PDB file of C-alpha atoms in Angstrom:
ATOM      1  CA  MET A   1      31.685 162.807 151.424  1.00 95.00           C
ATOM      2  CA  LEU A   2      34.076 164.990 153.389  1.00 96.00           C
ATOM      3  CA  ASP A   3      32.148 168.046 152.233  1.00 95.00           C
ATOM      4  CA  GLU A   4      28.975 166.483 153.633  1.00 96.00           C
ATOM      5  CA  GLY A   5      30.549 165.952 157.057  1.00 96.00           C
ATOM      6  CA  TYR A   6      31.330 162.244 156.880  1.00 97.00           C
ATOM      7  CA  GLU A   7      34.491 160.731 158.337  1.00 96.00           C
ATOM      8  CA  VAL A   8      36.258 159.237 155.343  1.00 96.00           C
ATOM      9  CA  GLN A   9      38.753 156.406 155.722  1.00 96.00           C
ATOM     10  CA  VAL A  10      40.894 155.479 152.730  1.00 95.00           C
ATOM     11  CA  SER A  11      42.464 152.055 152.686  1.00 94.00           C
ATOM     12  CA  ALA A  12      45.963 152.656 151.342  1.00 94.00           C
ATOM     13  CA  ASP A  13      46.570 148.955 150.737  1.00 92.00           C
ATOM     14  CA  ALA A  14      43.397 148.473 148.683  1.00 89.00           C
ATOM     15  CA  SER A  15      43.999 151.101 146.043  1.00 81.00           C
ATOM     16  CA  ALA A  16      46.718 151.837 143.553  1.00 82.00           C
ATOM     17  CA  SER A  17      47.807 153.765 140.510  1.00 85.00           C
ATOM     18  CA  TYR A  18      50.402 152.892 137.909  1.00 90.00           C
ATOM     19  CA  THR A  19      53.307 154.094 140.055  1.00 93.00           C
ATOM     20  CA  GLN A  20      54.264 154.381 143.713  1.00 92.00           C
ATOM     21  CA  TYR A  21      54.738 158.108 143.105  1.00 94.00           C
ATOM     22  CA  GLY A  22      51.130 158.382 141.919  1.00 93.00           C
ATOM     23  CA  ASP A  23      49.953 156.413 144.955  1.00 93.00           C
ATOM     24  CA  ASN A  24      51.812 158.730 147.311  1.00 93.00           C
ATOM     25  CA  LEU A  25      50.466 161.877 145.663  1.00 94.00           C
ATOM     26  CA  ALA A  26      46.876 160.647 145.732  1.00 94.00           C
ATOM     27  CA  LEU A  27      47.066 159.548 149.366  1.00 95.00           C
ATOM     28  CA  GLU A  28      48.647 162.833 150.410  1.00 96.00           C
ATOM     29  CA  ARG A  29      45.954 164.830 148.609  1.00 96.00           C
ATOM     30  CA  MET A  30      43.246 162.823 150.364  1.00 96.00           C
ATOM     31  CA  ARG A  31      44.988 163.256 153.715  1.00 97.00           C
ATOM     32  CA  GLN A  32      45.228 167.023 153.195  1.00 98.00           C
ATOM     33  CA  ALA A  33      41.528 167.115 152.330  1.00 97.00           C
ATOM     34  CA  GLY A  34      40.759 165.499 155.689  1.00 97.00           C
ATOM     35  CA  ALA A  35      40.537 161.787 154.924  1.00 97.00           C
ATOM     36  CA  ILE A  36      42.015 159.251 157.325  1.00 97.00           C
ATOM     37  CA  ILE A  37      44.585 157.033 155.608  1.00 97.00           C
ATOM     38  CA  THR A  38      44.480 153.500 156.983  1.00 96.00           C
ATOM     39  CA  THR A  39      44.648 149.824 155.985  1.00 94.00           C
ATOM     40  CA  VAL A  40      42.085 147.106 155.345  1.00 90.00           C
ATOM     41  CA  ASP A  41      43.165 145.291 158.517  1.00 90.00           C
ATOM     42  CA  GLN A  42      42.640 148.411 160.616  1.00 91.00           C
ATOM     43  CA  ILE A  43      39.187 149.050 159.173  1.00 90.00           C
ATOM     44  CA  ILE A  44      38.177 145.437 159.839  1.00 87.00           C
ATOM     45  CA  SER A  45      39.562 145.656 163.373  1.00 87.00           C
ATOM     46  CA  GLU A  46      37.510 148.762 164.081  1.00 87.00           C
ATOM     47  CA  LEU A  47      34.368 147.056 162.777  1.00 84.00           C
ATOM     48  CA  ALA A  48      34.845 144.046 165.050  1.00 85.00           C
ATOM     49  CA  ILE A  49      34.289 145.907 168.349  1.00 86.00           C
ATOM     50  CA  ASP A  50      33.961 142.561 170.161  1.00 88.00           C
ATOM     51  CA  TRP A  51      36.123 139.741 168.792  1.00 89.00           C
ATOM     52  CA  THR A  52      34.157 137.181 170.822  1.00 90.00           C
ATOM     53  CA  SER A  53      30.825 138.005 169.204  1.00 89.00           C
ATOM     54  CA  PRO A  54      29.575 136.024 166.175  1.00 89.00           C
ATOM     55  CA  ASN A  55      30.337 138.956 163.880  1.00 86.00           C
ATOM     56  CA  GLY A  56      33.746 139.418 165.481  1.00 87.00           C
ATOM     57  CA  GLN A  57      34.544 135.780 164.766  1.00 88.00           C
ATOM     58  CA  LYS A  58      33.538 136.235 161.115  1.00 88.00           C
ATOM     59  CA  LEU A  59      35.897 139.187 160.870  1.00 89.00           C
ATOM     60  CA  VAL A  60      38.739 137.125 162.366  1.00 86.00           C
ATOM     61  CA  GLY A  61      38.229 134.736 159.470  1.00 82.00           C
ATOM     62  CA  ILE A  62      38.572 137.575 156.988  1.00 84.00           C
ATOM     63  CA  LEU A  63      41.797 138.803 158.608  1.00 84.00           C
ATOM     64  CA  ASN A  64      43.226 135.297 158.650  1.00 81.00           C
ATOM     65  CA  TYR A  65      42.266 134.749 155.019  1.00 72.00           C
ATOM     66  CA  HIS A  66      43.922 137.807 153.618  1.00 63.00           C
TER      67      HIS A  66
END
């Protein structure tokens, strides 16, 4: 997707390998390739735009749940 010009966000807290070392290597490789390393909460927060809207309120529920 990076090669096609998309902004790629990788949720570091929603992926894993067998070891922390493997996690770190994979995330660093993706960062070096141009991906943005972030978290699920941050991605949800960026989607909300307006927390007072009906969709914003649904997203609050997701953040509170997890």
